CSV table of C-alpha atoms in Angstrom, one decimal:
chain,number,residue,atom,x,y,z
A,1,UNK,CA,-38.4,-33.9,-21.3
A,2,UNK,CA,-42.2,-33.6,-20.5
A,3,UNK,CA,-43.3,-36.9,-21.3
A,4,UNK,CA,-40.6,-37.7,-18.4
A,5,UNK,CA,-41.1,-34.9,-15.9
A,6,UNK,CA,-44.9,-34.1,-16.5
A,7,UNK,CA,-45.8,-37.9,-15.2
A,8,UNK,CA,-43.0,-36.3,-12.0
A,9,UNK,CA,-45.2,-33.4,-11.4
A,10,UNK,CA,-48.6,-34.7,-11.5
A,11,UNK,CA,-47.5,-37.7,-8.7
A,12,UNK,CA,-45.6,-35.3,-6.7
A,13,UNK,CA,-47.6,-32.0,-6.9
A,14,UNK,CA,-45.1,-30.2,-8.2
A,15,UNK,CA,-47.3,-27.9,-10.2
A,16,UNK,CA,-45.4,-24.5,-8.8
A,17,UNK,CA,-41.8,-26.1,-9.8
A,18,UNK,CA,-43.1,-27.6,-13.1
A,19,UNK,CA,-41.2,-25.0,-14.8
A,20,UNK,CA,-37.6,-25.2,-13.0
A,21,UNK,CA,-37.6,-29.0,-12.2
A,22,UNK,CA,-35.4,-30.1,-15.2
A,23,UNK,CA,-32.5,-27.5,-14.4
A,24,UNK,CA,-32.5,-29.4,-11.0
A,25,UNK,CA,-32.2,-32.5,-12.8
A,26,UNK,CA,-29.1,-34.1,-14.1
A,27,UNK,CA,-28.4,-37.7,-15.8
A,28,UNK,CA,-24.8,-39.3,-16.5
A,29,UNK,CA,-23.9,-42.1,-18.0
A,30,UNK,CA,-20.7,-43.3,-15.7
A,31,UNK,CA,-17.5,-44.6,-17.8
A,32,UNK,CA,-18.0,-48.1,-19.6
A,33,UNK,CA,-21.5,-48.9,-18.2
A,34,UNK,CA,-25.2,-49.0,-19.3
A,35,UNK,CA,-26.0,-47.6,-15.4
A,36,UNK,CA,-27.8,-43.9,-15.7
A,37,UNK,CA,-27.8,-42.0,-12.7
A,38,UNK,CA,-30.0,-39.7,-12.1
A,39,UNK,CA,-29.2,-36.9,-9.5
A,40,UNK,CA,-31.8,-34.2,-8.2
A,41,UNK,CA,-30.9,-31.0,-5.9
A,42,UNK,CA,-33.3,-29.6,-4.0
A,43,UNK,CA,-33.4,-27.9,-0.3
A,44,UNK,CA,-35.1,-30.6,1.5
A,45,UNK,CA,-32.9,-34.0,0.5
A,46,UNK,CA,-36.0,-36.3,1.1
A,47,UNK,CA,-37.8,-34.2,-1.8
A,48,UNK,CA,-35.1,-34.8,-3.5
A,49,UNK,CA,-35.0,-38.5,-3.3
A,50,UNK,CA,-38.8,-38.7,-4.1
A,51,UNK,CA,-38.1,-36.7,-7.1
A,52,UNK,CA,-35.2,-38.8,-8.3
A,53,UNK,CA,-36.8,-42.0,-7.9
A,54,UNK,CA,-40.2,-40.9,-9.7
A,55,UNK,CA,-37.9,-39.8,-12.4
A,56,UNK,CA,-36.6,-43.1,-12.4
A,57,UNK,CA,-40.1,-44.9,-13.1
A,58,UNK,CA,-41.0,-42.4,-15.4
A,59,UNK,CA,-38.6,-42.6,-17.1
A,60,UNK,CA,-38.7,-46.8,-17.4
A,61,UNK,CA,-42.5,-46.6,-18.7
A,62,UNK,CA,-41.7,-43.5,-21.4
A,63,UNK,CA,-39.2,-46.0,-22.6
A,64,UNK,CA,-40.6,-49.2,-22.9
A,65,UNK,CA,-43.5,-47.4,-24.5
A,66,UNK,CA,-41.3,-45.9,-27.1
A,67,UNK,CA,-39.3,-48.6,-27.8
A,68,UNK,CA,-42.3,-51.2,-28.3
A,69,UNK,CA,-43.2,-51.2,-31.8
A,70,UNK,CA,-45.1,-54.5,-31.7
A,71,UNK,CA,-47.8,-54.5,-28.9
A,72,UNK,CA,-48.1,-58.4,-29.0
A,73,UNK,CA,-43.6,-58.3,-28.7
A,74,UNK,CA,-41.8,-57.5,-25.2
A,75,UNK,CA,-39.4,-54.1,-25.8
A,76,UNK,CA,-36.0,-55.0,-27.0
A,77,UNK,CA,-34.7,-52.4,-24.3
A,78,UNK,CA,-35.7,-52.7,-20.6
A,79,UNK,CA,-34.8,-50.4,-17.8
A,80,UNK,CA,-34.5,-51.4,-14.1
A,81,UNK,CA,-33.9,-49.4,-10.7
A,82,UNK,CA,-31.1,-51.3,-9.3
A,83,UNK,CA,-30.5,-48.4,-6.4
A,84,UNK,CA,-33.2,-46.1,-5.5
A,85,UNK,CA,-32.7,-43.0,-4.7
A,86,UNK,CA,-31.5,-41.8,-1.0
A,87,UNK,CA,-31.6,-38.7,0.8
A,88,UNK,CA,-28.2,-37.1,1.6
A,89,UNK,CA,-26.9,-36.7,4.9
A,90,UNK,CA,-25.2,-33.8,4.0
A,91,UNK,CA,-25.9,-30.8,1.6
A,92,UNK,CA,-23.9,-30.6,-1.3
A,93,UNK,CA,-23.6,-27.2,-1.4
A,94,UNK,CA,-23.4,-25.2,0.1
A,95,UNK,CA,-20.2,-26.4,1.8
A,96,UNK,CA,-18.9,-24.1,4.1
A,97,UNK,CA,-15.1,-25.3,5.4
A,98,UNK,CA,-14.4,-26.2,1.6
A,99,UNK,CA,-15.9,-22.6,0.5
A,100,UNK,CA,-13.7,-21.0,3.2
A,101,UNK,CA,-10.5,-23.1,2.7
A,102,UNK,CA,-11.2,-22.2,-1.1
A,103,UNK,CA,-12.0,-19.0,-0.3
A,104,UNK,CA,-9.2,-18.2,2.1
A,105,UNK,CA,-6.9,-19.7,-1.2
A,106,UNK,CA,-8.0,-17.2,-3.5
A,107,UNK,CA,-7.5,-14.2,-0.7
A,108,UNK,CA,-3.8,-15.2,-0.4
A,109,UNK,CA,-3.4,-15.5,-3.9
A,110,UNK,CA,-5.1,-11.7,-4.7
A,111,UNK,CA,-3.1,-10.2,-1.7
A,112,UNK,CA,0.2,-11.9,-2.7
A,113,UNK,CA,-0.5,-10.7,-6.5
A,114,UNK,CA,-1.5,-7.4,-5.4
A,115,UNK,CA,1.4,-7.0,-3.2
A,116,UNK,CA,3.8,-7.8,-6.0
A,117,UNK,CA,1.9,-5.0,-8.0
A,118,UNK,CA,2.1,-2.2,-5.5
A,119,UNK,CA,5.7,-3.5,-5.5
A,120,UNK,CA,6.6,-3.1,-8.7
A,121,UNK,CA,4.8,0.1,-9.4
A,122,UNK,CA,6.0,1.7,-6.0
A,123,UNK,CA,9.0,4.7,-7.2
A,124,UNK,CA,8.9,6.2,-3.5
A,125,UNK,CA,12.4,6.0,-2.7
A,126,UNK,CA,11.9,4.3,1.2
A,127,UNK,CA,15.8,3.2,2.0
A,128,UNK,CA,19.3,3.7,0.9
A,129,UNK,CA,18.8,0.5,-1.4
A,130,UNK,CA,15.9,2.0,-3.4
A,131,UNK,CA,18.4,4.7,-4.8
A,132,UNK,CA,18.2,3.9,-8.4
A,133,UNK,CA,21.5,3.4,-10.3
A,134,UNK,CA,22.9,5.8,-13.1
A,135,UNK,CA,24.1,4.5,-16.2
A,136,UNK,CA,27.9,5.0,-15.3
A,137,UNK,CA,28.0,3.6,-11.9
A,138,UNK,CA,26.2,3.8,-8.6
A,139,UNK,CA,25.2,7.2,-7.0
A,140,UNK,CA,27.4,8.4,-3.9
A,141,UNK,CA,25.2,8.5,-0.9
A,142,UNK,CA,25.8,11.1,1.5
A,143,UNK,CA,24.0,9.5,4.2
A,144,UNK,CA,20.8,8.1,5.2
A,145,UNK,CA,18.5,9.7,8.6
A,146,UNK,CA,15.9,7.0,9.2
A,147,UNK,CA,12.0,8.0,10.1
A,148,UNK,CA,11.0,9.5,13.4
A,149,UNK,CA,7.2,10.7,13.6
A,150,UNK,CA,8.5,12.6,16.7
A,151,UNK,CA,10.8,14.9,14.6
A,152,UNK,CA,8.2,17.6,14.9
A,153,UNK,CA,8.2,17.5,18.6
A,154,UNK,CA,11.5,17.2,19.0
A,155,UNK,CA,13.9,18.6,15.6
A,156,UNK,CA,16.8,19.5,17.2
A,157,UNK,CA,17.7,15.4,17.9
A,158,UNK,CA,21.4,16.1,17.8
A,159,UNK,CA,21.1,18.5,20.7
A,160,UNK,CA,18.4,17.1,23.0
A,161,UNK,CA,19.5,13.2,22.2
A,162,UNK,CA,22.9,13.5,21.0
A,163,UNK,CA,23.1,9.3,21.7
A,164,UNK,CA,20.4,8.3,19.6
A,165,UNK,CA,20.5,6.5,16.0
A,166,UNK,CA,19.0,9.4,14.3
A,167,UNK,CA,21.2,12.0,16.0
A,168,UNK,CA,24.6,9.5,15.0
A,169,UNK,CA,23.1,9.3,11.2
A,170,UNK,CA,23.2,13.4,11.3
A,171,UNK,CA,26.8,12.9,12.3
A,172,UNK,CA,27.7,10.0,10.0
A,173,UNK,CA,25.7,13.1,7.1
A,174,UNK,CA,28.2,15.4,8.6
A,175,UNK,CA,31.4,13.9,8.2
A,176,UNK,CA,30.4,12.3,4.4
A,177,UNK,CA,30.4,16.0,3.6
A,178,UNK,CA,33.6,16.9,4.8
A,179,UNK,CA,34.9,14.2,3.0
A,180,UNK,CA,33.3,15.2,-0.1
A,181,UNK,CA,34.8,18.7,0.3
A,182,UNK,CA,38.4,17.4,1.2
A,183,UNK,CA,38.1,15.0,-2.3
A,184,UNK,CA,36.6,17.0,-4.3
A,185,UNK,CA,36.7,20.4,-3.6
A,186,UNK,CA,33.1,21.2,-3.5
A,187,UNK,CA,31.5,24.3,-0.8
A,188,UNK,CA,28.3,24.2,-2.1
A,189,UNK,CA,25.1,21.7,-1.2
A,190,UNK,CA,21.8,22.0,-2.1
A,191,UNK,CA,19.2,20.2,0.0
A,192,UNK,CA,16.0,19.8,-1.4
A,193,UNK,CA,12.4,17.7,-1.1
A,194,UNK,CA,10.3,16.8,-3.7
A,195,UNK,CA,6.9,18.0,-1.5
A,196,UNK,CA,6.7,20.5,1.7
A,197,UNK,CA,7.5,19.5,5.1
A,198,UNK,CA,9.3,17.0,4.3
A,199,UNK,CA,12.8,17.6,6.7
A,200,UNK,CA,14.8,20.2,4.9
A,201,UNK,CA,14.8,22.3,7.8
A,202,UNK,CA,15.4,20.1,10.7
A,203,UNK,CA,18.0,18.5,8.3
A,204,UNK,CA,20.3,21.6,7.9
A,205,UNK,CA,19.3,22.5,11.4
A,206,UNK,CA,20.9,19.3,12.8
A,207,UNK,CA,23.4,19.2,10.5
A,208,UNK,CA,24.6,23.1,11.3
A,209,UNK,CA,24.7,21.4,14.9
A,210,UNK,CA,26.6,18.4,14.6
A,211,UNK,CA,29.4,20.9,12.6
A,212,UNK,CA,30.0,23.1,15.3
A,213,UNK,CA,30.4,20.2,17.7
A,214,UNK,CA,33.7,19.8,15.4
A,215,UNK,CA,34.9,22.8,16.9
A,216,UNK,CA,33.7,24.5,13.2
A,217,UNK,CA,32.8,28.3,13.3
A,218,UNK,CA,29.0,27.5,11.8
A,219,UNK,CA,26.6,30.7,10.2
A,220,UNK,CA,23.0,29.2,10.2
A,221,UNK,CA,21.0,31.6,8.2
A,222,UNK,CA,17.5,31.0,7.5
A,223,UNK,CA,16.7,32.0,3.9
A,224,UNK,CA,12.9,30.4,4.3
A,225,UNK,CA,11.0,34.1,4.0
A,226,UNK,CA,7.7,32.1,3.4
A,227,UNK,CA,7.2,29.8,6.3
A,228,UNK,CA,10.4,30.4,8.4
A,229,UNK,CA,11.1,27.6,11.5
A,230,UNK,CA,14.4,28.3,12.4
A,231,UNK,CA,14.0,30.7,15.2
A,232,UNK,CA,11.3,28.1,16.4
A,233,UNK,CA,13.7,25.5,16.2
A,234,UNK,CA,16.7,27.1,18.1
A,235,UNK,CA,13.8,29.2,20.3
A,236,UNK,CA,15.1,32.8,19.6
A,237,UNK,CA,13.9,36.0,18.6
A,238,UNK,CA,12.6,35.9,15.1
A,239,UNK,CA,10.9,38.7,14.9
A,240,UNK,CA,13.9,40.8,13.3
A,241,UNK,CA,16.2,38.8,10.6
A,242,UNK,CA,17.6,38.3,7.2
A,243,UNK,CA,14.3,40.0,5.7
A,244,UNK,CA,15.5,43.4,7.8
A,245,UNK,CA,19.1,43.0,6.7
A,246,UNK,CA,18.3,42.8,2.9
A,247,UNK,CA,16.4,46.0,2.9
A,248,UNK,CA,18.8,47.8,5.2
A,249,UNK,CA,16.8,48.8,8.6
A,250,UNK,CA,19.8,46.7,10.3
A,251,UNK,CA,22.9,45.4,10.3
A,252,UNK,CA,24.9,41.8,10.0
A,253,UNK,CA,26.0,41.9,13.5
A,254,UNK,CA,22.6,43.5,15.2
A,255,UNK,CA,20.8,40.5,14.3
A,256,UNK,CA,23.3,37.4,14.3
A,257,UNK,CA,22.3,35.7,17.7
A,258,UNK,CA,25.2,32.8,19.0
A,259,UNK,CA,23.3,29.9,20.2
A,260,UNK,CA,24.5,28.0,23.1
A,261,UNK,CA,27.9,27.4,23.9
A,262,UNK,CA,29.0,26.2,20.8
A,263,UNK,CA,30.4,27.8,17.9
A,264,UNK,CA,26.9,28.5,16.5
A,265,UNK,CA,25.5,31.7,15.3
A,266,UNK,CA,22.1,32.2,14.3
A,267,UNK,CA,20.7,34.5,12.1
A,268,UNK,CA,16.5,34.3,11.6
A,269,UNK,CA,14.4,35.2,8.6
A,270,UNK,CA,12.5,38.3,10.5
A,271,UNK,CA,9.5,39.5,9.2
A,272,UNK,CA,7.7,37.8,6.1
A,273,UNK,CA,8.0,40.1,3.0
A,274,UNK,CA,5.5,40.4,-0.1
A,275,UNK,CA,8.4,39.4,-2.1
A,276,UNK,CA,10.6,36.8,-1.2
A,277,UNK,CA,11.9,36.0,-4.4
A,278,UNK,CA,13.0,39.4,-5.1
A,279,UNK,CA,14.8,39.8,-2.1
A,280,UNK,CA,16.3,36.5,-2.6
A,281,UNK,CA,17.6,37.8,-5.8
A,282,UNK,CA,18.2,41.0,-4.9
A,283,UNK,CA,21.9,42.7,-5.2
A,284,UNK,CA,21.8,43.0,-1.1
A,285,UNK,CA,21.8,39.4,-0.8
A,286,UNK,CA,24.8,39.0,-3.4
A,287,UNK,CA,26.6,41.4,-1.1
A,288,UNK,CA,25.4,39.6,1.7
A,289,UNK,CA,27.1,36.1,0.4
A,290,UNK,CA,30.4,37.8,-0.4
């Protein structure tokens, strides 16, 4: 209070800090004792000491004065320093190891929460295990091609590194399919992405290679009349293809090309029309799949 503090200030010349001296004050009574300790924080700890033990006699006279109600009778309570006040020999704050082991805590704790978030809101299907299941049982895998960010460079794996793990998971692909068409009958796959450039073409590309290794008679048509990559793939003409075909400037067998020595055959998209879907509608390409 200012009948404690103002006595503080005026002994102290504390004028400039009258008004912010009692938030750097603090008195507690410790458990089961009549001892109160005062504690004062300040930059320089030998401030701090002088301010904690003026406190202390201030705060002895204010006392005795208020509690004397007789002048000519001694004060039935009495206050005594029994410990002045020291400076400290280290800051209480700030305190940098226990800040950064605190703060290094916390940092684990964030990542390892935001971790489990991403976690649990991450739907991007990464492996064969993040397949969700269907309600009637598990789905049938066909095959899994792991992640090469070389696949541009180099598409045609099964071809130019017929040992490597991705070129054996095209194979492992190939041979699920011929299974699924012994079992159950099936001629017709659909491969698909859910955004561009994501494989399809280097997929079927591989995969129309590592069937004619089988000894398979293989017809790779490329039906892609908007950004066409097949003749880039195989490095052939492209320039004359299905697109020509469909309106009738050529025949099947003027622009199938066999690639390689394998039973391969190759037919490119040609030119890029106005109107692919059309054509890929059209009655010619009906014809052309019978």
């Amino acid at each position: 209070s200012p009948a404690v503090l103002d006595t503080v200030v005026a002994e102290l010349s504390l004028q400039d800090e009258a008004d912010k001296l009692s938030d750097r004050i603090t008195a507690t009574v410790p458990l089961n004792t009549v001892i109160l300790e005062i504690t004062v924080s300040d930059p320089s700890p030998y401030k701090a000491a002088s301010i904690a033990n003026s406190v202390a006699n201030s705060l002895e006279n204010v006392v005795t004065n208020l509690e004397t109600v007789d002048p000519t009778l001694a004060s039935p309570v009495k206050l005594s320093v029994i410990q002045p006040g020291q400076a400290a020999k280290v800051p209480a704050s700030p305190r940098p190891l226990l800040n950064l082991a605190l703060g290094a805590l916390i940092g684990l704790a964030l990542g390892f929460g935001a971790s489990l978030l991403r976690e649990s809101l991450d739907l991007r299907i990464r492996s064969v295990e993040d397949v969700p299941e269907k309600e009637e049982g598990t789905v049938n895998i066909l095959g899994g091609i792991v992640f090469d960010p070389t696949a541009d460079s180099n598409p045609l794996i099964v071809h130019t590194s017929p040992k490597s793990t991705r070129a054996e998971a095209f194979r492992q692909l190939r041979t699920n399919i011929q299974f699924v068409e012994a079992a159950e009958g099936r001629k017709s796959l659909v491969i698909t992405s859910s955004i561009p450039s994501e494989g399809k073409s280097s997929t079927i590309a591989n995969l129309a290679i590592a069937m004619a290794d089988t000894g398979a008679k293989v017809l790779l048509v490329d039906c892609d009349f908007r950004k066409p990559k097949m003749h880039k793939y195989f490095s052939i003409e492209g320039a004359v293809g299905m697109t020509n075909l469909l309106i009738g400037q050529v025949s099947a067998s003027d622009v199938i090309q066999r690639w390689g020595k394998k039973n391969l055959d190759l037919l490119p998209a040609g030119q890029i029309p106005p109107n692919p879907s059309e054509l890929l509608g059209s009655e010619a390409m009906k014809q052309f799949l019978l």
